[in-house]
Coordinates of C-alpha atoms (C1' of nucleotides) in Angstrom, one line a residue:
Chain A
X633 CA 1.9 29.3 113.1
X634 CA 3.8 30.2 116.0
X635 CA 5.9 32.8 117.2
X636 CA 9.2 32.8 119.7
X637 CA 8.7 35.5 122.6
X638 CA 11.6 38.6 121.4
X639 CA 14.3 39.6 123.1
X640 CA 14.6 43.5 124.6
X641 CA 18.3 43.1 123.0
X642 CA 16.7 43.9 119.5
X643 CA 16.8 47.6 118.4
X644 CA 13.6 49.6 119.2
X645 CA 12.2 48.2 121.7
X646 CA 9.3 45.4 122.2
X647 CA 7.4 47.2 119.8
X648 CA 9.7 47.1 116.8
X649 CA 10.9 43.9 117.6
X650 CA 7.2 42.5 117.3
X651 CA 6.4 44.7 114.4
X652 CA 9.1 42.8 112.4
X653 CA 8.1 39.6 113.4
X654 CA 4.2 39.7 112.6
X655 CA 5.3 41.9 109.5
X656 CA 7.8 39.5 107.9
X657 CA 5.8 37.1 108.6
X658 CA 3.2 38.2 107.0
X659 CA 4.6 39.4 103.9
X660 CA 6.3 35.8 103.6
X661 CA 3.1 34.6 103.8
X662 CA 3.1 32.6 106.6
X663 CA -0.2 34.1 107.6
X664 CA -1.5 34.4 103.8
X665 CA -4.5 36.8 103.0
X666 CA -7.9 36.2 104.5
X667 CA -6.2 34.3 107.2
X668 CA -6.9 35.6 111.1
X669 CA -4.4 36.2 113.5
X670 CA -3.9 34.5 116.4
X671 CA -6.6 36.7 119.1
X672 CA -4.6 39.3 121.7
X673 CA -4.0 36.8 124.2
X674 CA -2.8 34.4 122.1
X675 CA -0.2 37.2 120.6
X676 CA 0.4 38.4 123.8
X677 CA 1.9 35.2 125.0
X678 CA 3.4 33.8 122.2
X679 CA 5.9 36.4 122.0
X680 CA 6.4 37.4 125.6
X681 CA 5.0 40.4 125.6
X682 CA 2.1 42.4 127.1
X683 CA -1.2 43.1 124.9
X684 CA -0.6 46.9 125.2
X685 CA 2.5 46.0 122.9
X686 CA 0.2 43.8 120.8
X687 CA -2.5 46.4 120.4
X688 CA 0.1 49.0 119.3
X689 CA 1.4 46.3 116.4
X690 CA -1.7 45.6 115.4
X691 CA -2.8 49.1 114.8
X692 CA 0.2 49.9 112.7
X693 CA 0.1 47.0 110.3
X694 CA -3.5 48.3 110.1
X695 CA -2.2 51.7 109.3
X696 CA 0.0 50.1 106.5
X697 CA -3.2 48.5 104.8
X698 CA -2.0 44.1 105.7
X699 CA -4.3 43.3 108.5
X700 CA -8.2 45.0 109.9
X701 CA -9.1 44.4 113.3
X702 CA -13.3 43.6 113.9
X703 CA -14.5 42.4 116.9
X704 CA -15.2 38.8 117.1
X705 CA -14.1 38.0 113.9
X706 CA -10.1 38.7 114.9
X707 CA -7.7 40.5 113.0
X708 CA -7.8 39.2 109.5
X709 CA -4.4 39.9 106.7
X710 CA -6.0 41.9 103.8
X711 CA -5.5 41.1 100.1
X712 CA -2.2 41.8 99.0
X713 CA -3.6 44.8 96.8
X714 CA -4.3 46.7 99.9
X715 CA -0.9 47.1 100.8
X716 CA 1.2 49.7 100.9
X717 CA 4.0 48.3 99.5
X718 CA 5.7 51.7 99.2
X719 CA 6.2 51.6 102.8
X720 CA 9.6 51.6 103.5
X721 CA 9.3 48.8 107.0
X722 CA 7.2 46.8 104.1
X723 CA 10.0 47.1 101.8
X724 CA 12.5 46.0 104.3
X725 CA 10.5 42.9 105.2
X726 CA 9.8 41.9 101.9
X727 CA 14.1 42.2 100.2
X728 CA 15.8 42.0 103.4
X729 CA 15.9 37.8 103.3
X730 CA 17.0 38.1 99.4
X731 CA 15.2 39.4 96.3
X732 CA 13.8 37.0 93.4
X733 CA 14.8 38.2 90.1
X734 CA 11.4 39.1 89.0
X735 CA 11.0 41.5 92.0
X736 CA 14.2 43.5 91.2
X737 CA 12.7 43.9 87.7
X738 CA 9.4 45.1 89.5
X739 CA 11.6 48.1 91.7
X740 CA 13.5 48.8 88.0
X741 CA 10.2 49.4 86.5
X742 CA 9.2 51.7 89.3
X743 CA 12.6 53.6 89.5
X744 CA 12.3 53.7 85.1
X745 CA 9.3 55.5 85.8
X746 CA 9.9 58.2 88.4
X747 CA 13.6 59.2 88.2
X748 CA 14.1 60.0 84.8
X749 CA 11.6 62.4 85.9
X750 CA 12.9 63.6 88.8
X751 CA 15.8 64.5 87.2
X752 CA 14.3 66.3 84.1
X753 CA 12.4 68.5 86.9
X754 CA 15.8 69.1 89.2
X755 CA 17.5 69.9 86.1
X756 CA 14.7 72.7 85.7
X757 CA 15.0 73.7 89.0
X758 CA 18.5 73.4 90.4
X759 CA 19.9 76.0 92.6
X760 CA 24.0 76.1 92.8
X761 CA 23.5 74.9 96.2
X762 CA 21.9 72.0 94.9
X763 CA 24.9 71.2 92.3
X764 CA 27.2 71.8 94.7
X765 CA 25.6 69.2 96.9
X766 CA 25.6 66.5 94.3
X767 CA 29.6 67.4 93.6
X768 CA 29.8 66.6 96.9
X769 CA 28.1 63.4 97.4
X770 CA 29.7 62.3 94.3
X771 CA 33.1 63.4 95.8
X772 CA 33.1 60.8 97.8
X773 CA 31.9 58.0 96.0
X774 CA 35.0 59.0 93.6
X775 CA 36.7 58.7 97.1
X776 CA 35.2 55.2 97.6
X777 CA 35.1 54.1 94.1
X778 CA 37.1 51.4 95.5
X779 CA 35.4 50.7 98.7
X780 CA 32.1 48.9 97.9
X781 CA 30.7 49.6 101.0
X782 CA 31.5 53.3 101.8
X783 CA 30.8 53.5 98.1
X784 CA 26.7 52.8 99.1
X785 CA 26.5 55.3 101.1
X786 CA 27.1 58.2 98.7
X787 CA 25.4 57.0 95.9
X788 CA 22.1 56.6 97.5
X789 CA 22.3 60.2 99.1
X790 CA 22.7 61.3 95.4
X791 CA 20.0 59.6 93.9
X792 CA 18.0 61.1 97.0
X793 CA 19.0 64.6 96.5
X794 CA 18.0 64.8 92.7
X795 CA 14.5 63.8 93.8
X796 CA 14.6 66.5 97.0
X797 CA 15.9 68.3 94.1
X798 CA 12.5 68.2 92.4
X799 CA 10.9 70.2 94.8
X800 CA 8.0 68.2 94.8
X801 CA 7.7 66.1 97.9
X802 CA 6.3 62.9 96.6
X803 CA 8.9 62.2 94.7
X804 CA 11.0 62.6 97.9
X805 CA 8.9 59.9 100.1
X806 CA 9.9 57.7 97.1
X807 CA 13.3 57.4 98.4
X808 CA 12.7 54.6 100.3
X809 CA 12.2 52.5 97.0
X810 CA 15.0 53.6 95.7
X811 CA 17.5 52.9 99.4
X812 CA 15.8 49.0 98.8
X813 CA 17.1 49.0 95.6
X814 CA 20.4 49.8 96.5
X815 CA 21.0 47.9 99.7
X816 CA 19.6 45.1 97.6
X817 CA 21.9 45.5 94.6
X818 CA 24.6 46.4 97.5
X819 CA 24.5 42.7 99.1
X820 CA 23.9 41.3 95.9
X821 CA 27.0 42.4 94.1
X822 CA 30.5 41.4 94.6
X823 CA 33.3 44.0 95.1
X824 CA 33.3 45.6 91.8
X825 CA 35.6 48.2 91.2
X826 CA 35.5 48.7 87.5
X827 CA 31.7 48.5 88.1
X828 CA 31.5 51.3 90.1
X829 CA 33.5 52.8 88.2
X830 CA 31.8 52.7 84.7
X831 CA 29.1 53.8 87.2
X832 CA 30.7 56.8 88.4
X833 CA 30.8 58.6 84.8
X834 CA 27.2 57.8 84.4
X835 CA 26.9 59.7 87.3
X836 CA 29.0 62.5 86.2
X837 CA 26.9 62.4 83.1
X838 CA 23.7 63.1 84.9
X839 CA 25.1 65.7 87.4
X840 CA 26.7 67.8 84.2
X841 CA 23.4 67.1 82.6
X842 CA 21.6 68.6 85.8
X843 CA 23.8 71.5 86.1
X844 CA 23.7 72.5 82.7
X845 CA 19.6 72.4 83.2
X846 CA 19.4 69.9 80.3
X847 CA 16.1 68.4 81.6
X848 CA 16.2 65.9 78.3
X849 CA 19.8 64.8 78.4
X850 CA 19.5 64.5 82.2
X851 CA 16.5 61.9 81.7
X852 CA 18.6 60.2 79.1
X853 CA 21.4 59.8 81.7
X854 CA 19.5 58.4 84.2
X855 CA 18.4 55.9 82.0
X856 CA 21.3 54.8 80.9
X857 CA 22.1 54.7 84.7
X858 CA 19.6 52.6 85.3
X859 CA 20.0 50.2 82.8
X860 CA 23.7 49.5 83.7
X861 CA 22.5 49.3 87.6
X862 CA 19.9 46.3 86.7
X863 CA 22.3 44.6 84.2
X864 CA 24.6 44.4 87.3
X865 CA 22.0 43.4 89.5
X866 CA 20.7 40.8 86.7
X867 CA 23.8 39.6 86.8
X868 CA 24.4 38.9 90.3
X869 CA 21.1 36.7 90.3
X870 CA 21.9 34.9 87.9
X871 CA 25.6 34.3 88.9
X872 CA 24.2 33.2 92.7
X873 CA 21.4 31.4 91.2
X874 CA 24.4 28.9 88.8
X875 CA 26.2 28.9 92.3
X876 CA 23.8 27.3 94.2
X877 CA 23.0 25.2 91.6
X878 CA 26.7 24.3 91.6
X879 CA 27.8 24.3 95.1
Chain B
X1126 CA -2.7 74.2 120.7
X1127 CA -5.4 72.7 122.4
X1128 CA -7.6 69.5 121.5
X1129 CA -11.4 69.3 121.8
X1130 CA -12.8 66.4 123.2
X1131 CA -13.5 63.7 120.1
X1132 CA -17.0 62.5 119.5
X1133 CA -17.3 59.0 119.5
X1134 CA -20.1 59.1 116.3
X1135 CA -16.7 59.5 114.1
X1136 CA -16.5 57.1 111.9
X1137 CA -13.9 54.2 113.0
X1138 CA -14.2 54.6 116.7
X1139 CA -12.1 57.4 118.8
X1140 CA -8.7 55.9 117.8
X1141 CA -9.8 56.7 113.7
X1142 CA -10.9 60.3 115.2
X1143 CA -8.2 61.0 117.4
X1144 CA -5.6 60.3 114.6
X1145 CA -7.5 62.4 112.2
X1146 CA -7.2 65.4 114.4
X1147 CA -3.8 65.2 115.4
X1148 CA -2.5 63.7 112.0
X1149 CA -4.5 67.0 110.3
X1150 CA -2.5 69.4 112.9
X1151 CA 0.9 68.5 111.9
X1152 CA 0.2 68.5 108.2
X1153 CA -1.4 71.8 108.8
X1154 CA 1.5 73.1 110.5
X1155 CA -0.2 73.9 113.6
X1156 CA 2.7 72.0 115.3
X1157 CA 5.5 73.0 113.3
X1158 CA 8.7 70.1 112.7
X1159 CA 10.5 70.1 115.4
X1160 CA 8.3 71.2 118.4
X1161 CA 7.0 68.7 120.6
X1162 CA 3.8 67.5 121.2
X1163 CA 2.1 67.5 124.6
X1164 CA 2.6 64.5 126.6
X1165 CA 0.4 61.8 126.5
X1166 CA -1.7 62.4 129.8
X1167 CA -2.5 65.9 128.5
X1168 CA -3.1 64.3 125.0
X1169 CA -5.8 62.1 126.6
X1170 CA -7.3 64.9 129.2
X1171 CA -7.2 67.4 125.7
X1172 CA -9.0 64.4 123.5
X1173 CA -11.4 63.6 126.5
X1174 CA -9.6 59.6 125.8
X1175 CA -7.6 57.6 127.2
X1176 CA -3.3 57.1 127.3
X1177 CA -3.9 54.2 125.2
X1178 CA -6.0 55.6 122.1
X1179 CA -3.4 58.7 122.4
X1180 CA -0.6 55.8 122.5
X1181 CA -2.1 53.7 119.9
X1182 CA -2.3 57.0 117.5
X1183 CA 1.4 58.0 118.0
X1184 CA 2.3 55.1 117.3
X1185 CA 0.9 55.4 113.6
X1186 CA 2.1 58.6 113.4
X1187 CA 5.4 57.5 114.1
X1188 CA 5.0 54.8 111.2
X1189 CA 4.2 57.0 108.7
X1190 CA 7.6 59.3 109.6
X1191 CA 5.3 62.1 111.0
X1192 CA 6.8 62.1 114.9
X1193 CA 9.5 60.6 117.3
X1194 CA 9.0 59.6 120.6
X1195 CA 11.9 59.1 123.1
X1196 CA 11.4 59.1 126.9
X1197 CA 11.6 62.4 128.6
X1198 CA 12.4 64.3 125.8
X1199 CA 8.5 63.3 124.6
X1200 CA 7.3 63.0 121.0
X1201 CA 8.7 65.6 118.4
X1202 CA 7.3 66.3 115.0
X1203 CA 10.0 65.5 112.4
X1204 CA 11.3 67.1 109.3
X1205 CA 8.4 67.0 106.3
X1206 CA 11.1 65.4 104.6
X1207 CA 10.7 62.0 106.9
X1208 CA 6.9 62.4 106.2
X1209 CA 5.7 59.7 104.0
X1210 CA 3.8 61.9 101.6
X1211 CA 2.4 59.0 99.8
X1212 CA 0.5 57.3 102.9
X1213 CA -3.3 58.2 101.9
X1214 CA -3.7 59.3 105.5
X1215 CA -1.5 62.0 104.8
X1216 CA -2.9 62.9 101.5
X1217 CA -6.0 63.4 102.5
X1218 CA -5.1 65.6 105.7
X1219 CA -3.1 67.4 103.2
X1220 CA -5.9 68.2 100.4
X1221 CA -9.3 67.2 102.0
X1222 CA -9.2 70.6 103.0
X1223 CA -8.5 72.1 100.0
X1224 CA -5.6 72.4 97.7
X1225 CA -3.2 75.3 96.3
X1226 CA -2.5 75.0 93.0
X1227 CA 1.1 74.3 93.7
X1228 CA 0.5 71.4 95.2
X1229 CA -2.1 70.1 92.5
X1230 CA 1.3 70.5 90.1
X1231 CA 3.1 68.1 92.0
X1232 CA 0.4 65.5 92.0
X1233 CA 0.4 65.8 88.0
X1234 CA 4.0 65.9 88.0
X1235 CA 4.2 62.6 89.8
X1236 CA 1.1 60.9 87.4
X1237 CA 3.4 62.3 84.7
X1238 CA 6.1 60.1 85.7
X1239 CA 3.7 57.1 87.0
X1240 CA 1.2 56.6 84.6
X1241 CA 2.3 56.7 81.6
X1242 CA 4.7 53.9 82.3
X1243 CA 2.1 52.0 83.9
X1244 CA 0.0 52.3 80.5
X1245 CA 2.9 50.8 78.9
X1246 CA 3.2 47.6 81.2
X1247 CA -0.4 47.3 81.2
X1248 CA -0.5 47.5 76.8
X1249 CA 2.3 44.9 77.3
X1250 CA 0.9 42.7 79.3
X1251 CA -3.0 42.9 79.4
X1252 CA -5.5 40.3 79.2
X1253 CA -8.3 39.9 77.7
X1254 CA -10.1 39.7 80.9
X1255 CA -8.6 42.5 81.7
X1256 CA -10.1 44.1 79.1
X1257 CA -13.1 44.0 79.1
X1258 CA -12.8 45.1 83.1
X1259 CA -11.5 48.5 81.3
X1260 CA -14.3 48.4 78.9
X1261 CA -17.1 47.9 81.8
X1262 CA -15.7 51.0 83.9
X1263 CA -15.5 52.9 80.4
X1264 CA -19.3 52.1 80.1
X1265 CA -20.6 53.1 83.9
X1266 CA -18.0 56.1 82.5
X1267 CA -20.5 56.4 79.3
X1268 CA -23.6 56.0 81.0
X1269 CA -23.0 58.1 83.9
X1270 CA -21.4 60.9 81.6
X1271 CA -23.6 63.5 82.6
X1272 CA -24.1 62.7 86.4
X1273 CA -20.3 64.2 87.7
X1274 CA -21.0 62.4 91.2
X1275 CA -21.5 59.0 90.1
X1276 CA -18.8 59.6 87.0
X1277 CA -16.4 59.6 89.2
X1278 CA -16.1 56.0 90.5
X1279 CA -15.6 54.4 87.5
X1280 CA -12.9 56.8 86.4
X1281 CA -10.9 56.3 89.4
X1282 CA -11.3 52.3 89.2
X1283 CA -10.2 52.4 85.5
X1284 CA -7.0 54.3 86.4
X1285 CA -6.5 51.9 89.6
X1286 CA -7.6 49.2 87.2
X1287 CA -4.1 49.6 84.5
X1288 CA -2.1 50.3 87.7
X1289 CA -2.9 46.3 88.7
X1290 CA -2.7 45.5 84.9
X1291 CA 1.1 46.3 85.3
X1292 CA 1.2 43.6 87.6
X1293 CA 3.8 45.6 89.8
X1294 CA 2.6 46.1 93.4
X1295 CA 4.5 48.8 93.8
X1296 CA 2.3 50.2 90.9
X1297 CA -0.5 49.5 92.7
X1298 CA 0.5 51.3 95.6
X1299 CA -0.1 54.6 93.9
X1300 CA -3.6 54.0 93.5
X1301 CA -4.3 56.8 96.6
X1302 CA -2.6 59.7 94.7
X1303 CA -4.6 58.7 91.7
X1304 CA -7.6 58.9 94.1
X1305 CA -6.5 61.6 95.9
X1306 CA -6.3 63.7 92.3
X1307 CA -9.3 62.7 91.5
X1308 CA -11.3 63.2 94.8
X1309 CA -9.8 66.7 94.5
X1310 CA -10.9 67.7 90.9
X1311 CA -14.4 66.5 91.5
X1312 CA -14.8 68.8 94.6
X1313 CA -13.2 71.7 92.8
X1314 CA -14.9 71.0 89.3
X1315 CA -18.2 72.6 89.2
X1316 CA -20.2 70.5 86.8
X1317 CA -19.3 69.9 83.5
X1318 CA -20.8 67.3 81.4
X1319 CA -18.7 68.5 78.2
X1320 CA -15.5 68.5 79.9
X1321 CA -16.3 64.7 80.9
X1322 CA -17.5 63.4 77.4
X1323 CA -14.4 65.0 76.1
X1324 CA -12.8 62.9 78.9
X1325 CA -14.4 59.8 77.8
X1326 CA -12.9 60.0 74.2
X1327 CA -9.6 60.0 75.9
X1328 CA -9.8 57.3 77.8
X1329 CA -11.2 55.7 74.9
X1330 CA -8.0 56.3 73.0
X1331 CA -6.1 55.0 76.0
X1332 CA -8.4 51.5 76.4
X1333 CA -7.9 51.0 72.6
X1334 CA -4.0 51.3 72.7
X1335 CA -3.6 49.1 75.3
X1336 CA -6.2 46.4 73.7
X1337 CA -3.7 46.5 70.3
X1338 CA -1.0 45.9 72.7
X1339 CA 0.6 49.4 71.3
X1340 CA 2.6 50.4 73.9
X1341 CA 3.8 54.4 73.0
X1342 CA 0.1 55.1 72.0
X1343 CA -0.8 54.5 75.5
X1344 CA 1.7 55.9 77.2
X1345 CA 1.1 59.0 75.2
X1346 CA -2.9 58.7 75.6
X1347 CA -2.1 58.7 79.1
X1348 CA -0.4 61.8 78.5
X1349 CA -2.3 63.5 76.4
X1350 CA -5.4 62.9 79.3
X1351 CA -3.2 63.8 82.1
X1352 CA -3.0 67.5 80.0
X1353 CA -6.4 67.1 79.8
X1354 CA -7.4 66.9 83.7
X1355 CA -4.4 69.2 84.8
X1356 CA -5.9 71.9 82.4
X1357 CA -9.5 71.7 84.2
X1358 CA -8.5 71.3 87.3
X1359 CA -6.5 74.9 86.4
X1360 CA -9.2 76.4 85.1
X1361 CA -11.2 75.5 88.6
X1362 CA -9.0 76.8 90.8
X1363 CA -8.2 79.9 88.8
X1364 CA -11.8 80.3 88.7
X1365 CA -12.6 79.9 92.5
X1366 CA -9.9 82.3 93.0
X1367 CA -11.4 85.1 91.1
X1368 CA -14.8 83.7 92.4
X1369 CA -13.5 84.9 96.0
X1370 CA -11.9 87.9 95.0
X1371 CA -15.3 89.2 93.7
X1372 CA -17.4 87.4 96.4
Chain C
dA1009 C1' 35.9 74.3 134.1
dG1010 C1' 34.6 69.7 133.8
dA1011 C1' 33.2 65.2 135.3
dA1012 C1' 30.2 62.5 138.2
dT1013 C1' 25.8 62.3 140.4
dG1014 C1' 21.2 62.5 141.5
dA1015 C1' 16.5 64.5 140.6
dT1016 C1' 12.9 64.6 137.3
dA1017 C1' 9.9 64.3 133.4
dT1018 C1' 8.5 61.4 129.9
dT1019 C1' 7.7 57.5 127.3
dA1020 C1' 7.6 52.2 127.4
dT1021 C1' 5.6 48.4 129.2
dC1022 C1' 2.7 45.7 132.1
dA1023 C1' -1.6 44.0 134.3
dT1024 C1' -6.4 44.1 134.8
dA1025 C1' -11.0 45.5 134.3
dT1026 C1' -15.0 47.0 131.7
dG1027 C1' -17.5 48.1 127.4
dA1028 C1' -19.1 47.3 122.7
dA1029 C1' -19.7 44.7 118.6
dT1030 C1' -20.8 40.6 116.3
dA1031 C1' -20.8 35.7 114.9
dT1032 C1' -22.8 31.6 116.5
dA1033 C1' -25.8 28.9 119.0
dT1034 C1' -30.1 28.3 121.2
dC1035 C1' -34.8 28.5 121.9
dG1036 C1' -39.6 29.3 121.0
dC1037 C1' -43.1 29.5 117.8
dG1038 C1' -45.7 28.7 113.7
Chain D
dC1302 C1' -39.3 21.1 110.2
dG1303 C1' -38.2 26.0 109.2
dC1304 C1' -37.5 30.5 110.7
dG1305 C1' -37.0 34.4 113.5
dA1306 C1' -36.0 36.4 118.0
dT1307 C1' -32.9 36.0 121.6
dA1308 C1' -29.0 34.5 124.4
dT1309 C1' -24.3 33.7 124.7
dA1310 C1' -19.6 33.6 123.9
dT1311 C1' -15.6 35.6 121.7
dT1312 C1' -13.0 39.2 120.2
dC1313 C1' -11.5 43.8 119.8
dA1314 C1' -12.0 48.7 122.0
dT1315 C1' -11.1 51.5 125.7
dA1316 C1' -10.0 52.8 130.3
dT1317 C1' -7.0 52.9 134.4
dG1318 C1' -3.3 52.5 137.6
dA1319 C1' 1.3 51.0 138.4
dT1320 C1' 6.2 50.1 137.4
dA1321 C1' 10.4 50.3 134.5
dA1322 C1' 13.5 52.4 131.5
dT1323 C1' 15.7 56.4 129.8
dA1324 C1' 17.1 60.9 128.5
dT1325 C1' 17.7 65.6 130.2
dC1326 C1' 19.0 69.0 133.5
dA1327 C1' 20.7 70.9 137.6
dT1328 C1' 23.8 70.2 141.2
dT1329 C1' 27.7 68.8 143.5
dC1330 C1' 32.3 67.5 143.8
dT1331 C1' 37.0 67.6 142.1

DNA sequence: AGAATGATATTATCATATGAATATATCGCG
DNA sequence: CGCGATATATTCATATGATAATATCATTCT
């Protein structure tokens, strides 16, 4: 395993730039668990950079649970169950190369569980403001509903309001899962109009739902929601998977 | 805001101790979002360590969403909403001082919403193996049911242990709130050997359900227990409030 | 007033040195 | 030969001083 020294071009800085190499790599597994890093020095000049640099990188992948520093010993990657794969840089490095089929059922299992939630508790707790900032949001993606990439950009900021919404700021650091699952499903799926369409009065469902503070029929709504977003995105794997296999 | 000097008897060297302060001053609000942190050379005369620890620590703090650093502006404290409230760094800044019984809502909220799916997965897809691992922490459960310190190990590694069971590491990567909920109820919870043998016939319920594979009885088990602990750990506060109100 | 310019404070990075911890090897002894 | 004490080498941990990059702010010029 070696690494090519990073260019100052890349957004960030040396640091970020080095903190996405080591990460991806390790989350491909091209350092697997219980596998040292290469020492400081080594680090250091592989990618062209000074150990200060290093030393920072090291401490935040430490930070994020994948590697522990001892002395002598190196830095070692720790057992996958120690991450924190709810860390949004994590996320990135794992989905932004592509997503297996298996792993988008993993972030619909994890969304299944806390938005139907979310929305049961901002349907509870709703202030007009709040309504009138999902109108808003979903304003626009009426505006884009033909425009698969402005279209993104609306729809993740109202799935992230109803769990500001909430109140409850847990559920809000959760919107990093739920950004993954979109830019995923977002580079995934064709341009779709009738798609985001049908999507659209799903989420006109769960706003109304939300407004009228019908915490049960706003759950219901996101499910639905939900199920139609993985059947897209179910779709779209398999469609790329018969297309390789064709092409 | 001033720093003491950091001992270097902390556990995890002056870098682990160094974070800790800082990291519990901006949760505690003693630098509010949005004001900036002094620069690093006073940072290191204020901690008594040098630019690199206080580098190194920024760093992580910037990982976790808690600051922003830019040249000559100098590192800001960012909106709690860029906080990642699920990093157990943060949690435990947040409650290892105590906890307001607002905020012990929103963990139960958020184990409302996680667990109870999790319970399903892991009645769906248990193995024996995994089984019996539940039945073994059940037992230390049993056998330590009237010693609260050592109970609550083995309650915290059977939770942990049907998070895994799901087989979704994102699951998994819950497992500090879980702890974090249950650190906090054993400080708060005087003991109470009743309370905890009425515990251990829930989670009985809940290891039986998801040995028959029946999916809704453990996901409302789960639920059913989650009332269970929320309700003592409401009863604790409420009584160390009245407790100090007399005192 | 507004744009260009330079001074300035701060982080970003580098280079080097020293300290501390620990796994491994070595040596001495029984 | 076996085993424990000790030495040694390797690695991270921390410290320090210097230089570069960059954003802000005041100033100057138009």
């Amino acid at each position: 395993m070696a690494f090519s020294p990073v260019q100052l071009t890349s957004l960030g800085g040396l640091h970020a730039a080095v903190l996405n190499q080591l990460g991806q790599s390790i989350v491909r597994g091209d350092i697997a668990p219980g596998a040292v890093l290469p020492n400081a020095d080594d680090l250091s000049l592989q990618f062209g950079v000074s150990r200060t640099v290093i030393r920072e990188v090291v401490k935040v992948l430490a930070a994020k649970g994948m590697v522990e520093s001892r002395p002598k010993t190196g830095t070692r990657v720790r057992a996958r169950h120690d991450w924190n794969f709810l860390d949004s840089d994590i996320l990135n490095w794992r989905f932004s190369a592509g997503i297996k089929s298996e792993e988008a059922k993993s972030i619909f299992e994890l969304r299944r569980a806390i938005e139907p939630m979310a929305a049961r508790l901002a349907a509870e707790r709703a202030t007009p403001a709040d309504i009138a900032t999902l109108e808003r949001h979903l304003a626009l993606m009426e505006h884009y509903a033909d425009d698969s990439i402005r279209f993104a950009e609306p729809d993740l900021a109202f799935h992230q309001a109803i769990l500001r919404m909430t109140g409850n700021e847990l559920f809000s650091s959760l919107a990093s899962v739920i950004e993954t699952a979109l830019v995923v499903s977002f580079h995934l799926t064709d341009d779709n109009p009738q798609g985001q369409r049908a999507s659209l009065v799903l989420h006109r469902h769960l706003l109304e739902a939300i407004a009228i503070g019908d915490a049960d029929r706003a759950s219901a709504a996101v499910l639905v929601l939900l199920d139609e977003a993985e059947e897209d995105v179910r779709r779209s794997l398999g469609a790329r998977r018969s297309q390789r296999a064709s092409g």
